Structures are given as C-alpha cells and as structure tokens.
Coordinates of C-alpha atoms in Angstrom, one line a residue:
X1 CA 133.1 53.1 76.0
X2 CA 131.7 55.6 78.1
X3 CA 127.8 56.2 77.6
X4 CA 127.3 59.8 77.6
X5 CA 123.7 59.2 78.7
X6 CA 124.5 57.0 82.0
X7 CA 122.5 58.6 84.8
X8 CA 123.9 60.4 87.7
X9 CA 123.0 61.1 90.9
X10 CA 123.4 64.8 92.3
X11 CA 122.2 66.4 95.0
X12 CA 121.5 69.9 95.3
X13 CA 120.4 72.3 98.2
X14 CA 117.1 74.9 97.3
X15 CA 116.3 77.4 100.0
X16 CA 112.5 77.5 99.8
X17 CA 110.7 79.9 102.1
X18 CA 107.6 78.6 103.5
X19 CA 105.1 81.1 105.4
X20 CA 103.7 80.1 108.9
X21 CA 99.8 79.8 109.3
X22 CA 100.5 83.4 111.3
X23 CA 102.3 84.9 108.8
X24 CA 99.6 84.0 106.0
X25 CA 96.8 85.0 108.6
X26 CA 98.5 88.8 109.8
X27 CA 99.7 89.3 105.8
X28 CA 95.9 89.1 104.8
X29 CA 94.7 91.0 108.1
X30 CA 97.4 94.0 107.2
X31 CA 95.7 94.2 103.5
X32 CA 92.4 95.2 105.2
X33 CA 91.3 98.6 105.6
X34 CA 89.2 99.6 109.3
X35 CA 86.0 98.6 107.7
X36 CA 87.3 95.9 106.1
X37 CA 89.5 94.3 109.9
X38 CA 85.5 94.8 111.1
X39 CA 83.8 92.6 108.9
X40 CA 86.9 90.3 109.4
X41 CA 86.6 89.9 113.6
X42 CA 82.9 90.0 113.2
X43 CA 82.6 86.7 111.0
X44 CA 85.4 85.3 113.1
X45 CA 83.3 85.8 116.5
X46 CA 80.1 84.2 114.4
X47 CA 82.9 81.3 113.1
X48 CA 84.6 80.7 116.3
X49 CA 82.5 80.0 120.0
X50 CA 86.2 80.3 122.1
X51 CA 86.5 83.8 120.5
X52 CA 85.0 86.4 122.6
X53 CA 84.4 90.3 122.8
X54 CA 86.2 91.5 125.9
X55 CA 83.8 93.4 128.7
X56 CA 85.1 96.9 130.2
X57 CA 85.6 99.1 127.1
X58 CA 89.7 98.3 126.5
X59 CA 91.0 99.4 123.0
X60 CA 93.4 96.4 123.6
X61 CA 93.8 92.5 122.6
X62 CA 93.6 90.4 125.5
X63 CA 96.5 88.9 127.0
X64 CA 97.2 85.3 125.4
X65 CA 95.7 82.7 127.4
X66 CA 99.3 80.8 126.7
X67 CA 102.3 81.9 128.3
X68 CA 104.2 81.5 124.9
X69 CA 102.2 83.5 123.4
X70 CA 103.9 87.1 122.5
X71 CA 103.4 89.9 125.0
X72 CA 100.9 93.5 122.8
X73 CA 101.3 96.7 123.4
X74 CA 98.5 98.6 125.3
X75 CA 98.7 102.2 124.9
X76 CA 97.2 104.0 121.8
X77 CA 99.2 107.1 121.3
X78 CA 102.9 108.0 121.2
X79 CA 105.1 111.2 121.3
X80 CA 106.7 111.0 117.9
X81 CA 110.5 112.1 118.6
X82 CA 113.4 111.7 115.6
X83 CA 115.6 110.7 118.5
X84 CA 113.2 107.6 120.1
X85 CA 112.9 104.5 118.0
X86 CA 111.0 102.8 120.1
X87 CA 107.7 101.2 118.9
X88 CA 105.0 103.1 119.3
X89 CA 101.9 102.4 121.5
X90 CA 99.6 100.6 120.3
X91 CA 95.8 101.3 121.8
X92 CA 94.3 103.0 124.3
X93 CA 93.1 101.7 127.4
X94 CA 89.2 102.3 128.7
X95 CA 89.2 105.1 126.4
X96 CA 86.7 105.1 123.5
X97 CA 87.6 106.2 120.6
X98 CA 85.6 108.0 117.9
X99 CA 86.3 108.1 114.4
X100 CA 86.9 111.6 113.1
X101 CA 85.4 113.2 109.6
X102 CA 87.7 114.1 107.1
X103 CA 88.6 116.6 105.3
X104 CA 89.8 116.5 101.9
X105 CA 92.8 115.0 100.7
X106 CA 95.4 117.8 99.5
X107 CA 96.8 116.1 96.1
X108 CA 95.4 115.4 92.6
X109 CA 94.3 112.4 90.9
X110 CA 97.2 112.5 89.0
X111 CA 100.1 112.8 91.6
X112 CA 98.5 110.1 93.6
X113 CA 98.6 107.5 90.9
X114 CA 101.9 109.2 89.6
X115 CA 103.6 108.7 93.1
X116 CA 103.1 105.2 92.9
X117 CA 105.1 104.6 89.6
X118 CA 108.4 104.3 92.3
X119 CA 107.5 101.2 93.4
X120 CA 107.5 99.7 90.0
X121 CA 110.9 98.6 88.4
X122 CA 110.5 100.2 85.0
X123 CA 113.0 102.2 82.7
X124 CA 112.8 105.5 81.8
X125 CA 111.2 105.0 79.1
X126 CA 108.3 102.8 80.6
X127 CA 107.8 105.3 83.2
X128 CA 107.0 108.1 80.9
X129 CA 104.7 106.1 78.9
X130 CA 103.0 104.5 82.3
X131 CA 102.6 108.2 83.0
X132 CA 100.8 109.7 79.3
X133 CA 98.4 106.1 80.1
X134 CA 98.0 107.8 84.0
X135 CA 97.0 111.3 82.7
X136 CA 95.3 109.6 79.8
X137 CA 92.5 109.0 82.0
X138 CA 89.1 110.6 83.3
X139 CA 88.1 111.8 85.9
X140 CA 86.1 108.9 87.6
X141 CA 89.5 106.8 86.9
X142 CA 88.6 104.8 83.7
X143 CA 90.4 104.7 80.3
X144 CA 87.8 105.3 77.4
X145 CA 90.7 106.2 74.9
X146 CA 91.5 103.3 72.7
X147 CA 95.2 101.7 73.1
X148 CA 95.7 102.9 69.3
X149 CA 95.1 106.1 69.9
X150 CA 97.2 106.7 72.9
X151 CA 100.1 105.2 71.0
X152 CA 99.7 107.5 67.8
X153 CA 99.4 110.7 70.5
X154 CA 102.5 109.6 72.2
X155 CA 104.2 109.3 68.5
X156 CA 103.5 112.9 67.8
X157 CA 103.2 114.7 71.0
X158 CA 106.2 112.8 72.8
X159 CA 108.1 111.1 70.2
X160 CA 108.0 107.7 71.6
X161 CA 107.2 105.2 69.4
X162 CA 105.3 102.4 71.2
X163 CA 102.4 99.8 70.3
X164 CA 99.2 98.3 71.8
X165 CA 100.7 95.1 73.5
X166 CA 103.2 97.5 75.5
X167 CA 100.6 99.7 76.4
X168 CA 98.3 96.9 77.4
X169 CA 101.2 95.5 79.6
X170 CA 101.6 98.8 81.3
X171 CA 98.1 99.5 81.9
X172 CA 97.4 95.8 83.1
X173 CA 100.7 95.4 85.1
X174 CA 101.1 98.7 86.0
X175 CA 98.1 100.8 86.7
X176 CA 95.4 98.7 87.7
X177 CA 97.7 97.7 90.0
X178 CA 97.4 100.9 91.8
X179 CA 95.5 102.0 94.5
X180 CA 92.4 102.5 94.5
X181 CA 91.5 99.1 92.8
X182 CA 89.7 99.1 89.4
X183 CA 91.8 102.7 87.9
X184 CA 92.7 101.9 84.5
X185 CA 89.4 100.1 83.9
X186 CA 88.5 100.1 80.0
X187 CA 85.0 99.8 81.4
X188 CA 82.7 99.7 84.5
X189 CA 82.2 95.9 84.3
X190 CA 86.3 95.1 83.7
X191 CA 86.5 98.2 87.0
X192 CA 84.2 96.1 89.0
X193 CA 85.8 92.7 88.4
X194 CA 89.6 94.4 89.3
X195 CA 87.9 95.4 93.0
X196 CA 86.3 92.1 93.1
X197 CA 89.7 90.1 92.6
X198 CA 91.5 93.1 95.1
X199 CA 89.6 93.3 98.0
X200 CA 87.7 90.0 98.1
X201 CA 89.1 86.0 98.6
X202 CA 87.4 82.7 98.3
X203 CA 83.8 82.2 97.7
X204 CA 83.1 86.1 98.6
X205 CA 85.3 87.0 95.4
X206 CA 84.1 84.0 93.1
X207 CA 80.5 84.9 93.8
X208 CA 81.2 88.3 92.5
X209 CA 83.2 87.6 89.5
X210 CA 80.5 84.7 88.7
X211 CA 78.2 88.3 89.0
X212 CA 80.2 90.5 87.0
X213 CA 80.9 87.3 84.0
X214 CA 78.6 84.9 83.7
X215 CA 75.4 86.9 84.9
X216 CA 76.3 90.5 83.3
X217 CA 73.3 91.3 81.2
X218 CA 70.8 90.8 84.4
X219 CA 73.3 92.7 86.6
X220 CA 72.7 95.5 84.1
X221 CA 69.4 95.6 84.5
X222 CA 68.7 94.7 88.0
X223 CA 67.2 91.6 87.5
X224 CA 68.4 90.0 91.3
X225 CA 65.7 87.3 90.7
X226 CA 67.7 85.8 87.6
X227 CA 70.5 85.9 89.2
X228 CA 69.5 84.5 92.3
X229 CA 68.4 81.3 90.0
X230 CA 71.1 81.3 88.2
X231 CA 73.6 81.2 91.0
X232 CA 72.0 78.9 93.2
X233 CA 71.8 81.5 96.3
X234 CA 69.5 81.2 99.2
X235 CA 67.7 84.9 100.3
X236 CA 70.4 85.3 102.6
X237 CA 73.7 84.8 100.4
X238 CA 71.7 87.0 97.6
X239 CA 71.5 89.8 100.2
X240 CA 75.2 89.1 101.4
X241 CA 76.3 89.2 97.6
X242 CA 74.2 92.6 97.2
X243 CA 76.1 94.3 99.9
X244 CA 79.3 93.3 98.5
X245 CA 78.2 94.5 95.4
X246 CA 77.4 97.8 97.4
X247 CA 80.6 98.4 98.6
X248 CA 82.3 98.5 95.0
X249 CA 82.7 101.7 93.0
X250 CA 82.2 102.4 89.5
X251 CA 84.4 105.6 89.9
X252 CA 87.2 104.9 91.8
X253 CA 89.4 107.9 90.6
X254 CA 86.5 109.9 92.6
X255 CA 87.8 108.8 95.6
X256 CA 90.8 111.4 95.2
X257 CA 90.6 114.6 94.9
X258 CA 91.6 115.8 91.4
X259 CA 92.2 119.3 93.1
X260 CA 93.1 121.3 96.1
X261 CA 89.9 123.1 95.8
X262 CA 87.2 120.1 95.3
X263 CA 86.0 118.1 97.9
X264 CA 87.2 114.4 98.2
X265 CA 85.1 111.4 99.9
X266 CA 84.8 111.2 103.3
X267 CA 86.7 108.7 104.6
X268 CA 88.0 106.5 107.7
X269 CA 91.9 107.0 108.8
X270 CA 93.6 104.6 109.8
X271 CA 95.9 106.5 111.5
X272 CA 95.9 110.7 113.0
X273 CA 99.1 112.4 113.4
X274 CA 98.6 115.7 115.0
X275 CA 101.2 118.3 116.6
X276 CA 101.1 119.5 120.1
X277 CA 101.6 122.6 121.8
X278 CA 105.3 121.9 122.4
X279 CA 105.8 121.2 118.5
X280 CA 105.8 117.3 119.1
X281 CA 104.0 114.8 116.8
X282 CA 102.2 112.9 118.4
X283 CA 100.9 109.5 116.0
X284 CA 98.1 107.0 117.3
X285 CA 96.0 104.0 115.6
X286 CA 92.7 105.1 114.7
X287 CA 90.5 101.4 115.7
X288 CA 87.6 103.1 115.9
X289 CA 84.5 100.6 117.5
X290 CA 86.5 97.8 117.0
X291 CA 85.6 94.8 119.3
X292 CA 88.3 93.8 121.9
X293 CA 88.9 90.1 121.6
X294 CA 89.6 87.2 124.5
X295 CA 89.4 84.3 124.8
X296 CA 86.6 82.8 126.2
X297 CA 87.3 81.7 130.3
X298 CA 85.5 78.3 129.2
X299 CA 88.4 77.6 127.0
X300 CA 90.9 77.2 129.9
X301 CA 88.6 74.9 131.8
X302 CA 87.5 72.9 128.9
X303 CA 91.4 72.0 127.9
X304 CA 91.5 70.8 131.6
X305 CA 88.7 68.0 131.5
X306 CA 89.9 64.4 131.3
X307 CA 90.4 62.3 128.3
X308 CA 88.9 59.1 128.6
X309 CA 87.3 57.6 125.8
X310 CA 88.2 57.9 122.3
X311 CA 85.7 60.1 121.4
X312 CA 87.0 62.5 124.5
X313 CA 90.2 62.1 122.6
X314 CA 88.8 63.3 119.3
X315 CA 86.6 66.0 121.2
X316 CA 90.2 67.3 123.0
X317 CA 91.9 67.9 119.6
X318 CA 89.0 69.7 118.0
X319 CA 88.8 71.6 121.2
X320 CA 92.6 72.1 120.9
X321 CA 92.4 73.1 117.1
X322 CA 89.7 75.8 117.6
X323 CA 91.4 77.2 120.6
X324 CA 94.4 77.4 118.8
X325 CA 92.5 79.2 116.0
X326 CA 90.9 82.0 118.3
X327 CA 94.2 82.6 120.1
X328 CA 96.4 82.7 116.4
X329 CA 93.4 85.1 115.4
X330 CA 93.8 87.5 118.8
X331 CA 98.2 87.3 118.2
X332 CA 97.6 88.0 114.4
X333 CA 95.4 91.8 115.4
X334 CA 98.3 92.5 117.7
X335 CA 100.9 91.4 114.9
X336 CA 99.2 93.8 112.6
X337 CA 98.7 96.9 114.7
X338 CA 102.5 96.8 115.4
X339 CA 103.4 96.5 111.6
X340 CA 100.7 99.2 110.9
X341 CA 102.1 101.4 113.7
X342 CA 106.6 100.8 112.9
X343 CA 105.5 101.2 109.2
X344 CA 103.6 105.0 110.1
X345 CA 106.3 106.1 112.2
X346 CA 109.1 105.0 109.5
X347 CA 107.2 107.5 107.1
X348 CA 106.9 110.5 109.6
X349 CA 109.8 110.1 110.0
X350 CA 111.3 110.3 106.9
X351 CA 109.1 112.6 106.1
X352 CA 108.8 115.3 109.4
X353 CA 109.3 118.4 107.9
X354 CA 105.6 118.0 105.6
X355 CA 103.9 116.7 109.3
X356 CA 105.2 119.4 110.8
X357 CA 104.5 122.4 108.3
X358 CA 102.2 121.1 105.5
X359 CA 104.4 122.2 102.7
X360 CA 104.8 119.6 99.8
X361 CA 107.9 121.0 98.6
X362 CA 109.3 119.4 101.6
X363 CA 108.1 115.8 100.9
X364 CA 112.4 113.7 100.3
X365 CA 111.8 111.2 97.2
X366 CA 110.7 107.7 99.4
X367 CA 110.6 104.4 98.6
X368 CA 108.7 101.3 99.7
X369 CA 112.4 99.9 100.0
X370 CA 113.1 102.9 102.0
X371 CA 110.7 102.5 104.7
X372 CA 111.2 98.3 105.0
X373 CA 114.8 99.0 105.7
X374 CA 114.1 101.6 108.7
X375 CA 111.4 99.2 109.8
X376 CA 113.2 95.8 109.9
X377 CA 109.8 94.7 107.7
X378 CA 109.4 92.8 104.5
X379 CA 108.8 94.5 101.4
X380 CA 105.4 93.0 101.2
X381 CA 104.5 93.8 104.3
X382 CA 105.1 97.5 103.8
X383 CA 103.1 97.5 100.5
X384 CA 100.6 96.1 102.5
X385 CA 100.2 98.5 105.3
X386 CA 100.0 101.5 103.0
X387 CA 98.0 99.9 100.2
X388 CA 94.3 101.5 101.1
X389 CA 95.4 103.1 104.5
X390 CA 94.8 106.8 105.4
X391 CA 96.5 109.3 107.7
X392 CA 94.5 112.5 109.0
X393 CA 97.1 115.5 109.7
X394 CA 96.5 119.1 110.9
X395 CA 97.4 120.1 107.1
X396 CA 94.6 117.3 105.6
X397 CA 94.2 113.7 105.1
X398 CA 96.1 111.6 102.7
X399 CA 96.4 108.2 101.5
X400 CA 99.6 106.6 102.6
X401 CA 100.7 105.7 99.0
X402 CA 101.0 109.6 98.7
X403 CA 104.2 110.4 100.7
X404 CA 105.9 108.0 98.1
X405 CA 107.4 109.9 95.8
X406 CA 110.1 109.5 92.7
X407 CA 113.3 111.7 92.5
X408 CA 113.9 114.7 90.9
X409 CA 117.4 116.6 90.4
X410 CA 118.2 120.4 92.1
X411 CA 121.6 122.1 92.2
X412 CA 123.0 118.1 91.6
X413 CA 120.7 116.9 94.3
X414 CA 117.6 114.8 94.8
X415 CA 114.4 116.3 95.4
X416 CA 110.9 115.1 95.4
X417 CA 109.1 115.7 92.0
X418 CA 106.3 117.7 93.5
X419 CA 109.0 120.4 94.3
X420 CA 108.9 121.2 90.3
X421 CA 105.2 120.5 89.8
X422 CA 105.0 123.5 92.5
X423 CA 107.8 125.7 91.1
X424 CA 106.3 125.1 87.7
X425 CA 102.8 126.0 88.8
X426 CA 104.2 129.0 91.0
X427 CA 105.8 130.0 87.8
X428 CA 102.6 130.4 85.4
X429 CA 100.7 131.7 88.7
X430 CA 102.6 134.5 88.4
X431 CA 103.3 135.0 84.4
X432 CA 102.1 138.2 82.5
X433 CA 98.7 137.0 80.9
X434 CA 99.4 139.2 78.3
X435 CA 102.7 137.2 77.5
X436 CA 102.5 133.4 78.8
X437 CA 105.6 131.4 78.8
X438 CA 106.5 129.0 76.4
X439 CA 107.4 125.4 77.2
X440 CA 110.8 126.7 76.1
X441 CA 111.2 129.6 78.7
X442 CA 110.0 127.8 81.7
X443 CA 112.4 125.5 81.5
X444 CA 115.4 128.6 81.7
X445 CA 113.7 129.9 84.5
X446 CA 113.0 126.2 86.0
X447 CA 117.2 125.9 85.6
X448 CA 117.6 129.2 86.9
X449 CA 115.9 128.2 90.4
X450 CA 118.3 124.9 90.1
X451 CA 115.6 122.4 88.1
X452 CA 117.6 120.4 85.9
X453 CA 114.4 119.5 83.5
X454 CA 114.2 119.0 79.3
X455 CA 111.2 120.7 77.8
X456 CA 109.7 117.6 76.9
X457 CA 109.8 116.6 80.8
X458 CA 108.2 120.5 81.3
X459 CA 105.3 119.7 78.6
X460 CA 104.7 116.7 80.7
X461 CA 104.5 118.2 83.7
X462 CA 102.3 121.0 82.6
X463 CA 99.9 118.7 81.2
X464 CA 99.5 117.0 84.4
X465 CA 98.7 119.9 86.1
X466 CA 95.9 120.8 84.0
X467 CA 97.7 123.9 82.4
X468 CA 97.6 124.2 78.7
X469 CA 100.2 125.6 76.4
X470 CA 101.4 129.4 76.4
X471 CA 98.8 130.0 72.6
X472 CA 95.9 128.9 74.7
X473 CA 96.5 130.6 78.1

C-alpha cells in the first residue's frame, strides 16, 4: 500500500539576484541630490584616513590606484547630437565650476505630481481617482480634506463610486510616493516623518523619526532641552539632529511652482543643457564644489610593508579592508556620474524638440521604461537618477520627473497630455467673456483640432488648470 504521505526528495533551481557591495553603494549614491553627494564624500573623508581630496583643482575622480579598477571619464561637457550615442563626458578638468541661480520651474504643482502617475501601474480608473486625490490638495502640498469627503465629491462630481481604504491606498502607495517627499501628508508631523524615512538611512533617519514620534509635543514647542534628555544625545548629535531637522520642509508642494507666473525656490541643478550658436545642445554635470577624491599615496606604500608577526597580519587586512573601502567609494562617484549623465542624454533625446524650442506641446508621452531601454540601465536605477534631480535649460529649470509624461490621443495618435491642457487653456484664453464655453462645447472644438476627449475627461482637465465652469467665468 502506497503511503500517500511518504516524503520525497526534489530539487528545484531559484534564480535569486544578489547585489554587489558596489551596486548597493552607487544605488544609494544615485538617490542623492548635489547637496546631499556633499554631505556623503564629506563624512566619508572624516570616516576614512586613505581617502583623500585631490590637489590642483580637477573636477575628476582620481585614477584607481588598482589596475582592475574601471577606467572614468574626464571631460565635463558634451555636444548633444541625435546621431552620436556615445557617453557623454563626464567633468571638467582644472576648470572650476560655479553653480548657477535659477529661475523658476515652468509647470504647475499639479502637472508635476500628475506626470508622475505613468510610472505607476494602475487602471483607468485608479488613475483618475489618484488624480481628484492630486488636485485635492493645497497649495503647500498637504491633504486637509477628509478621505470621506473626497470620496462623496468623487460620487457626485465624477460618478465614481469609491471608499476610504482605496483612497487611503492611493494616497499612501501612490502620492506620497512622489517627488518631493512628504506631498500627500494629512499633516505637518505625518509630512515630516515621509522626508525623514525618504531622504535619510540608519541612525540619521531613526533619530528623526524617534523626533517626530516619540518626542512630538516638545518638538512642537521647541523644547531641545527635553529632548536632548530624552534621546540620550551629546551637544554635538543634538546640533547634528537640528540641522537635519533644518533641512526638512513643512511645505513641500512650495517647492514647485503652482504657476508660470510665480516664482519657484531657488534651487541647485544637477545638470545645464544649453544650446549653442550652431543650434547644438550641448549637456554637462553640474558638481559644483565638489571635492575630487584619491587615494592617499600612503596607501600604496603601506600595502607594501612586510608581514611578519601576527598582529602585522591582522594590521594588513584592516589596512586592505579600508583601502578597499576608499577605492569602492572613488569607483562608486564615477559609477554614478555616468548613470546620471546616459540617463540625461536618453531624455534629451527623446525629448529634443522641447530643449531645443521650449514649447511643451512638443514634450512625446515618456516613460521610466522608455528611458531604461535606450540606456541599457535598470529600472531602478533610472527612477533613481531622476527622483530629486534638476535640469537648468535656456527655456527654465525643471525637475527631471517632469519630462515624464502619460499619453493622450490626436488624429489616432499619441500625444503628450499637456498638448490638451494647452489647447484647452488656449481655447478659454480666447473665448467671448460674454459667452464662456460649456464643458460640452469645448470638447467639439477640442475634437475639431483632433482631441479625442469625453467631457468628464474635459471637466477634469479644467479643474486642474484652475479654470472654473462656463456659470462662473
């Protein structure tokens, strides 16, 4: 009799992907922002004595001491050209660079959260509510209207029936995922604690989250004594934890423009495409005062001395482990810069006619999928490179997540969204006061200049833009 619960060996093959320490090290490096990569090198030239700031001015990583080691580019700007697909320069040799002010970024609050719904797989239907919980918010990027509320207003004013747990799991999953960290906040304390957990690892983001928790009521009120007790913090770590306290916003939507005509925080890009006289682009990596890192000439001496004794043994492989460290460190900036650099180039390009002209209507429907396959990079890494990162043009500056944007439909083919939002705008620009258009007869012009767009979709879209219905224009 056969026993149906005999055991049985069987072996089966699992492909598990496991991450090298420079992968994990370049993956968190790309996350960070200029100010942020300055912080990085600075406490890594405190933490490590083999790591050294270069002499003589280069905006360049030193050559690896190893011979192994991978071969950086040196040269900070490149001639953009559709036909060359080579990678472009890296940084500029004995050449200072100087970090340029900026101008404000040329889109609203709206259309940069809204551009960011691509990258999200969601139906139809999640998308539209995704986008009445985007344009439910204010103006400094926080949601004050209740979950109960927003789900009766979509009931009556969209006819989509939906409920508090799927609009909690769009506003949690969705939008405060988005850049900047801490929109969709219900409050300033849960809008501190999402930029805490974004831009801060370790004991730098438990520190703060401990802050924003467990210590709220004397973070309210100032009281840094208390709270020095009560976490345990020397004068120095309470002055650390301040300035990373400092750096956090309470308004994060405040850091884009919500208009063409209000001015936008000045900020730091990471890259500046501008165009020459002969028409050319011309795209190079804004490092500003970054230190240029070596290793230190000690290092290649020190690896040389004999090994006698055990504890000269034990002294080599720490010596060999820190080395290590300071040269994975150097390879890791150069890794980045040419993922930062492949990744800018792959959106110019896909997108040249806006570099060259300024003219949003020109901006193709792009996807993070879209510039991964024309760089060879991973997904992630892509999302990385753009999350936080600026580009400064000769039409504005903009955050990278802005050239993403979904697909619309003209004459049967795809067109960026914003080419409605402008033909919709353009349209009531240029209506009779006296006789504003109705929802209704927007969309027969808007299908007359080859829109295909429901009025629902039209309501929407005026909304976003700030324009109320024909009655109240």
């Amino acid at each position: 009799m056969d026993n149906k619960f005999a055991q049985t060996a069987v072996q089966v093959q699992t492909q598990q992907q496991v991450l090298s320490p420079q992968q994990v090290m370049v993956a968190r490096l790309t996350e960070l922002p200029l100010e942020g990569l300055r912080e990085r090198i600075e406490g890594e030239l405190e933490d490590n004595q083999w790591l050294e700031v270069k002499d003589g001015g280069e905006k360049a990583v030193d050559t690896p001491l190893s011979a192994d080691s991978p071969s950086r580019e040196t040269s900070a700007e490149d001639s953009y050209d559709d036909s060359d697909d080579t990678l472009p320069r890296a940084s500029a040799g004995g050449k200072e660079q100087t970090r340029p002010e900026l101008g404000d970024a040329r889109e609203t609050f709206f259309d940069h959260l809204s551009g960011q719904l691509g990258e999200y797989e969601l139906t139809s239907r999640e998308r539209e509510i995704a986008g009445y919980l985007i344009g439910s918010l204010e103006d400094d990027g926080l949601l004050r209207v209740p979950l109960e509320q927003i789900a009766d207003e979509l009931d009556i004013y969209q006819d989509v029936q939906t409920n508090s747990r799927e609009l909690e799991h769009l506003l949690v999953d969705v939008v405060q995922q988005m850049e900047p960290a801490g929109v969709g906040a219900r409050n300033v304390r849960e809008c501190l604690i999402l930029q805490a957990r974004r831009h801060y690892k370790g004991k730098n983001r438990d520190e703060l989250l401990s802050l924003f928790t467990d210590n709220w009521d004397d973070f309210s009120h100032m009281r840094w004594g208390k709270i020095q007790a009560a976490m345990q913090l020397d004068d120095h770590e309470l002055e650390q934890l301040r300035r990373r306290v400092q750096r956090l916003t309470p308004q994060p939507g405040m850091s884009v423009g919500r208009g063409h005509s209000e001015d936008s925080r000045t900020v730091t890009p990471d890259f500046v495409v501008t165009q020459d006289e002969e028409g050319r682009l011309r795209l190079s990596l804004n490092e500003g005062d970054l230190p240029v890192l070596t290793l230190s000439p000690d290092a290649e001496v020190s690896l040389q001395m004999p090994v006698v004794t055990k504890e000269d043994r034990e002294a080599m492989r720490y010596l060999r482990d820190r080395v290590a460290s300071a040269q994975l460190f150097i390879d890791s900036i150069a890794q980045r810069r040419r993922s930062m650099l492949l990744t800018m180039k792959a959106i110019i390009k896909l997108q040249r006619p806006f570099f060259l002209t300024g003219d949003e209507t020109l901006l193709r429907p792009m996807k993070l999928e879209d510039v991964s396959e024309l760089t060879k990079l991973d997904i992630s890494t892509t999302s990385r490179v753009t999350n936080g990162k600026y580009v400064q043009t000769d039409h504005g500056t903009y955050p990278l997540r802005w050239f993403f944007t979904s697909a619309a439909v003209k004459n049967g083919d795809e067109v960026s969204v914003r080419n409605i939002l402008q033909a919709l705008k353009d349209l009531v620009d240029h209506e009779d006061k006296r006789h504003p258009l109705s929802d209704e007869k927007l969309v027969a012009l808007l299908r007359g200049k080859g829109y295909t767009v429901a009025r629902r979709t039209v309501a929407k879209y005026r909304t976003q833009l700030g324009i109320p219905e024909s009655r109240l224009r």
